[in-house]
Coordinates of C-alpha atoms and ligand atoms in Angstrom, one line a residue:
M136 CA 66.6 126.9 132.0
K137 CA 67.2 127.3 128.4
I138 CA 70.0 125.6 126.6
I139 CA 71.4 127.0 123.4
F140 CA 73.4 125.2 120.8
N141 CA 76.4 126.5 119.1
M142 CA 77.7 124.2 116.6
K143 CA 81.4 124.5 115.8
E144 CA 83.4 122.5 113.5
L145 CA 87.0 122.2 112.7
R146 CA 88.8 120.0 110.3
L147 CA 92.4 119.2 111.3
W148 CA 95.0 117.7 109.1
I149 CA 98.3 116.3 110.0
I150 CA 101.0 115.6 107.8
L151 CA 103.4 112.8 108.6
H152 CA 106.9 113.5 108.1
V153 CA 108.1 112.1 104.9
V154 CA 110.1 109.5 106.7
L155 CA 106.7 107.9 107.8
L156 CA 105.6 107.7 104.2
R157 CA 108.5 105.6 103.0
C158 CA 109.0 102.1 104.1
F159 CA 112.1 100.2 103.3
H160 CA 113.0 96.7 103.6
V161 CA 116.4 95.2 102.8
S162 CA 116.4 91.6 101.9
G163 CA 119.2 89.2 102.8
T164 CA 122.1 89.2 100.2
N165 CA 122.6 86.4 97.9
G166 CA 125.9 86.0 96.2
G167 CA 126.5 89.6 96.6
L168 CA 123.4 90.8 95.1
V169 CA 121.4 93.2 97.4
V170 CA 117.9 94.2 96.7
R171 CA 116.1 97.2 98.2
V172 CA 112.5 98.0 97.5
S173 CA 110.9 101.3 98.6
V174 CA 107.2 102.1 98.3
P175 CA 105.1 104.6 99.7
Q176 CA 103.6 103.5 103.0
Y177 CA 100.2 105.4 102.3
R178 CA 98.4 106.7 99.4
I179 CA 95.1 108.0 98.7
P180 CA 92.9 106.8 95.8
G181 CA 93.4 108.4 92.5
E182 CA 97.1 109.2 93.2
I183 CA 99.9 107.7 91.4
A184 CA 102.7 105.7 93.4
Q185 CA 106.2 105.4 92.4
L186 CA 107.8 102.1 93.5
R187 CA 111.6 101.7 93.5
C188 CA 113.8 98.7 93.4
D189 CA 117.3 99.3 94.0
Y190 CA 119.9 96.7 93.4
N191 CA 123.7 96.1 93.0
L192 CA 124.6 93.2 90.9
G193 CA 128.3 93.6 91.6
N194 CA 130.0 92.0 88.5
D195 CA 126.8 90.1 87.4
S196 CA 124.6 91.2 84.4
L197 CA 120.9 91.5 84.9
Y198 CA 118.7 88.8 83.8
A199 CA 115.2 90.1 85.0
V200 CA 113.5 92.4 87.6
K201 CA 110.1 91.0 88.3
W202 CA 107.4 92.7 90.6
Y203 CA 104.6 91.0 92.5
K204 CA 101.8 92.4 94.3
D205 CA 100.6 89.8 97.0
H206 CA 102.4 87.1 95.2
E207 CA 101.0 87.7 91.8
E208 CA 103.5 89.1 89.2
F209 CA 102.3 92.2 87.6
Y210 CA 105.5 93.6 85.9
R211 CA 108.7 92.3 84.4
F212 CA 111.9 93.9 83.0
V213 CA 113.9 91.6 80.9
P214 CA 116.8 93.5 79.0
K215 CA 117.4 90.5 76.6
Q216 CA 113.9 90.3 75.5
R217 CA 111.8 92.5 73.1
P218 CA 109.9 94.3 74.3
E219 CA 112.0 94.7 77.4
T220 CA 109.0 95.2 79.6
I221 CA 105.8 93.4 80.1
S222 CA 102.9 93.9 82.4
Y223 CA 100.4 91.3 83.6
S224 CA 96.9 92.2 84.8
V225 CA 96.4 92.2 88.5
E226 CA 93.4 93.7 90.3
G227 CA 94.2 97.1 91.7
V228 CA 97.5 97.4 89.7
D229 CA 97.6 99.8 86.6
V230 CA 101.3 100.3 85.5
D231 CA 102.3 103.5 83.7
M232 CA 104.6 101.6 81.2
S233 CA 106.1 104.7 79.8
L234 CA 107.4 105.8 83.3
S235 CA 108.5 102.3 84.3
N236 CA 111.9 100.7 83.8
N237 CA 114.6 98.7 85.2
N238 CA 114.3 100.1 88.7
T239 CA 111.1 102.1 88.8
V240 CA 107.4 101.2 88.4
V241 CA 104.7 103.9 88.4
L242 CA 101.2 102.9 89.3
R243 CA 98.5 105.2 88.2
S244 CA 94.9 105.6 89.5
I245 CA 95.4 103.9 92.8
S246 CA 92.3 102.5 94.4
L247 CA 91.7 100.8 97.7
K248 CA 92.2 97.7 95.8
T249 CA 95.9 98.8 95.4
S250 CA 96.7 98.0 99.0
G251 CA 99.0 95.1 99.4
L252 CA 102.5 93.7 99.8
F253 CA 104.8 94.8 96.9
R254 CA 107.8 92.6 96.2
C255 CA 110.6 93.2 93.7
E256 CA 112.7 90.1 92.8
V257 CA 116.1 90.6 90.8
S258 CA 117.9 87.7 89.2
A259 CA 121.3 87.6 87.4
E260 CA 122.5 86.1 84.2
A261 CA 124.7 83.1 84.0
P262 CA 127.1 81.9 85.4
S263 CA 126.0 83.0 88.9
F264 CA 122.1 82.9 88.4
S265 CA 121.9 84.6 91.7
S266 CA 118.6 86.2 92.9
A267 CA 117.3 88.2 95.7
Q268 CA 114.3 90.0 96.7
S269 CA 112.7 92.6 99.0
E270 CA 109.2 93.6 100.0
A271 CA 107.2 96.1 101.5
R272 CA 103.6 97.2 102.1
M273 CA 101.5 100.0 100.6
D274 CA 98.2 101.0 101.9
V275 CA 95.7 102.9 100.3
V276 CA 93.9 105.2 102.7
S277 CA 90.7 107.2 102.1
L278 CA 90.2 110.3 104.2
P279 CA 86.6 111.4 105.2
K280 CA 85.3 114.1 103.2
E281 CA 82.6 114.9 105.9
D282 CA 83.0 115.8 109.4
P283 CA 81.5 113.6 112.2
Q284 CA 78.0 114.4 112.9
I285 CA 76.4 114.6 116.3
T286 CA 72.7 113.4 116.3
G287 CA 70.1 112.9 118.8
V288 CA 70.3 116.5 120.3
E289 CA 67.2 117.5 122.0
T290 CA 66.3 121.3 122.1
E291 CA 65.9 121.3 125.9
Y292 CA 67.3 119.3 128.7
Q293 CA 66.6 119.2 132.4
I294 CA 69.2 118.5 135.1
G295 CA 68.7 114.9 135.9
E296 CA 67.6 114.0 132.4
E297 CA 69.6 111.5 130.2
V298 CA 71.4 112.8 127.3
N299 CA 71.7 110.3 124.5
L300 CA 73.6 111.2 121.5
N301 CA 75.3 109.6 118.5
C302 CA 78.3 110.5 116.8
T303 CA 78.6 109.3 113.1
S304 CA 82.0 109.7 111.3
G305 CA 82.3 110.5 107.5
R306 CA 83.1 107.7 105.3
S307 CA 86.7 106.5 105.2
H308 CA 88.9 103.6 104.8
P309 CA 90.0 102.3 107.2
A310 CA 87.1 103.1 109.8
S311 CA 87.6 106.3 111.7
I312 CA 88.2 106.1 115.5
L313 CA 85.8 108.1 117.6
H314 CA 86.0 109.7 121.0
W315 CA 83.6 111.6 123.0
Y316 CA 84.7 114.6 125.2
I317 CA 82.8 116.5 127.7
N318 CA 84.4 119.8 128.7
E319 CA 87.5 118.6 127.1
Q320 CA 87.6 115.3 129.2
Q321 CA 87.6 112.3 127.2
I322 CA 84.8 109.9 128.2
V323 CA 86.3 106.5 128.9
S324 CA 83.5 105.1 131.1
P325 CA 82.2 101.8 129.5
T326 CA 78.6 102.7 130.7
A327 CA 78.7 106.1 129.0
L328 CA 79.7 104.7 125.5
I329 CA 77.7 102.6 123.3
H330 CA 79.6 100.9 120.4
Y331 CA 77.6 100.2 117.3
P332 CA 78.7 98.2 114.3
P333 CA 80.2 100.4 111.6
V334 CA 78.1 101.0 108.5
Q335 CA 79.6 99.7 105.2
H336 CA 79.3 101.7 102.1
K337 CA 80.3 101.4 98.5
H338 CA 84.1 101.3 97.5
G339 CA 85.0 99.7 100.9
L340 CA 84.3 102.9 102.7
V341 CA 83.1 102.7 106.2
S342 CA 81.5 105.0 108.8
S343 CA 82.0 104.5 112.6
I344 CA 79.0 105.3 115.1
L345 CA 79.6 105.8 118.8
G346 CA 76.9 106.6 121.2
L347 CA 77.3 108.8 124.4
R348 CA 74.7 108.4 127.3
F349 CA 74.8 110.2 130.7
I350 CA 72.7 111.9 133.2
L351 CA 72.9 115.8 133.2
T352 CA 74.1 117.2 136.4
A353 CA 74.9 120.8 137.5
R354 CA 78.4 119.7 137.7
H355 CA 78.6 119.5 133.9
F356 CA 78.0 123.3 133.9
M357 CA 80.8 124.4 136.2
G358 CA 81.9 127.1 133.8
G359 CA 78.3 128.2 132.9
S360 CA 78.4 125.9 129.9
M361 CA 79.0 122.4 128.8
K362 CA 80.9 121.5 125.7
I363 CA 80.3 118.1 124.1
K364 CA 82.7 117.1 121.4
C365 CA 83.1 114.3 119.2
V366 CA 86.6 113.6 117.6
A367 CA 87.1 111.2 114.5
T368 CA 90.6 110.2 114.0
L369 CA 92.0 108.2 111.1
S370 CA 95.3 107.0 111.9
P371 CA 96.6 104.3 109.5
V372 CA 99.8 104.2 111.5
L373 CA 98.0 103.3 114.8
W374 CA 95.3 101.4 113.0
R375 CA 97.4 98.5 111.6
G376 CA 98.7 96.2 114.1
D377 CA 101.3 95.0 111.8
R378 CA 102.4 98.6 111.4
E379 CA 103.6 98.9 114.9
S380 CA 107.1 97.6 114.1
I381 CA 107.5 100.4 111.7
V382 CA 106.5 103.1 114.0
Q383 CA 108.7 101.7 116.7
S384 CA 111.6 101.8 114.5
L385 CA 111.4 105.4 114.1
P386 CA 112.8 107.7 116.6
V387 CA 110.3 108.2 119.4
K388 CA 110.4 112.0 119.0
Q389 CA 109.3 111.6 115.3
M390 CA 106.1 109.9 116.5
R391 CA 105.3 112.2 119.3
E392 CA 105.8 114.9 116.9
A393 CA 103.2 113.5 114.4
L394 CA 100.7 112.9 117.2
L395 CA 101.2 116.4 118.7
L396 CA 100.5 117.9 115.2
V397 CA 96.9 116.5 115.3
R398 CA 95.9 119.6 116.8
S399 CA 97.5 121.9 114.4
D400 CA 95.9 123.3 111.3
S401 CA 98.4 122.3 108.4
S402 CA 98.0 122.7 104.6
G403 CA 100.1 121.7 101.7
N404 CA 101.3 118.3 101.0
Q405 CA 99.1 115.1 101.3
P406 CA 97.1 114.6 104.5
Y407 CA 97.9 111.2 105.5
Y408 CA 96.6 111.4 109.0
A409 CA 93.2 113.2 109.6
S410 CA 91.6 114.4 112.7
T411 CA 88.3 116.3 112.7
F412 CA 85.9 117.2 115.4
F413 CA 82.5 118.5 115.7
A414 CA 81.3 120.0 119.0
I415 CA 78.2 121.1 120.6
I416 CA 78.3 123.7 123.0
I417 CA 75.6 123.7 125.6
S418 CA 75.0 126.9 127.4
M419 CA 72.8 127.2 130.4
F420 CA 71.3 130.5 131.2
F421 CA 69.4 130.4 134.4
T422 CA 66.0 132.5 134.1
Ligands
LIG1375 C1 134.5 91.9 90.0 O1 135.6 91.7 89.1 C2 136.7 92.4 89.3 C3 137.9 92.4 88.0 O2 137.4 91.3 87.3 C4 137.4 91.7 90.6 O3 138.6 92.3 90.8 C5 136.5 91.9 91.7 O4 137.1 91.1 92.7 C6 135.1 91.2 91.4 N1 134.2 91.6 92.3 C7 133.4 90.7 92.9 C8 132.4 91.0 94.1 O5 133.4 89.5 92.6
LIG1376 C1 118.9 101.0 84.4 O1 119.0 101.6 83.1 C2 119.7 102.6 83.1 C3 119.6 103.3 81.7 O2 119.0 102.3 80.6 C4 121.1 102.5 83.4 O3 121.9 103.5 83.3 C5 121.1 101.9 84.8 O4 122.5 101.5 85.2 C6 120.2 100.7 85.0 N1 120.1 100.5 86.4 C7 120.3 99.2 86.9 C8 120.2 99.3 88.3 O5 120.6 98.3 86.2
LIG1377 C1 72.3 105.7 117.4 O1 72.4 105.0 116.3 C2 72.0 103.7 116.4 C3 72.4 102.9 115.3 O2 72.0 103.4 114.1 C4 70.6 103.6 116.7 O3 70.1 102.2 116.9 C5 70.1 104.4 117.7 O4 68.6 104.6 117.9 C6 70.9 105.8 117.7 N1 70.7 106.7 119.1 C7 70.3 108.0 118.9 C8 70.2 108.7 120.2 O5 70.2 108.6 117.8

């Protein structure tokens, strides 16, 4: 028997609805002062991010707007001071002062270190001195530039022989999740899957490795050929345990829609959810 390989690759992108990219958090009110922060939920390195802090002072006048990342102050707007705005050095935070003001802060050249919890704190002048705050997370996601690779492919296999393959994802942050499919059926058997530790690269990037091991049988060639496929998925929404609450707060339909889109080929906007696969088609010809 002769086995012929036909490598096929396909890069699929999915765009999450803009609703998924914005994450709002309304703080408790304090003396009528209401603060609402809105930051992009996901960004990719090199982009800019606009953070907004909306507030209603009622009859009070503003004393200060302060921004913190993971409890470290990086920007302050105090209308009675000169200059009105000050920025403080915080790792991963590069404020574009010309675009930042009383309710907007623009961060430029975002990196993986920019990920974090952003808090806006607003305080009022005398006599109320009331203050209120609101916070939201922004995660910086680095999509893989490379497709997953299948290695360990022999040039010939016999029925009854063991097939032993590895799938290695492209470098990303967070790590990609890998799945193997044989003839479109996802392999879930723990004896067939070998989990290797992820490989750490520079700049916090990671590649995942998943092994596949099984005995070749005639059953695998029901349609005359067998298709082995490795799918790498990067799903920040599903990846973060603490993101679940946000996903669940969206209408279920929205989420399903996003997941269904995994198989469509989209272009345009920022790809925040990537899925790529790399398949081997093994065709058997009986001679
Ligand atoms: C604001 O001031 C106006 C007029 O002084 C007053 O009628 C109103 O009740 C005040 N609002 C609040 C929330 O204190
Ligand atoms: C921010 O500043 C602009 C102009 O300087 C002003 O019109 C606006 O009311 C201010 N917004 C708040 C929330 O203080
Ligand atoms: C798969 O990768 C692991 C870890 O790098 C390695 O030890 C193993 O030999 C590889 N197996 C194959 C079939 O290439």
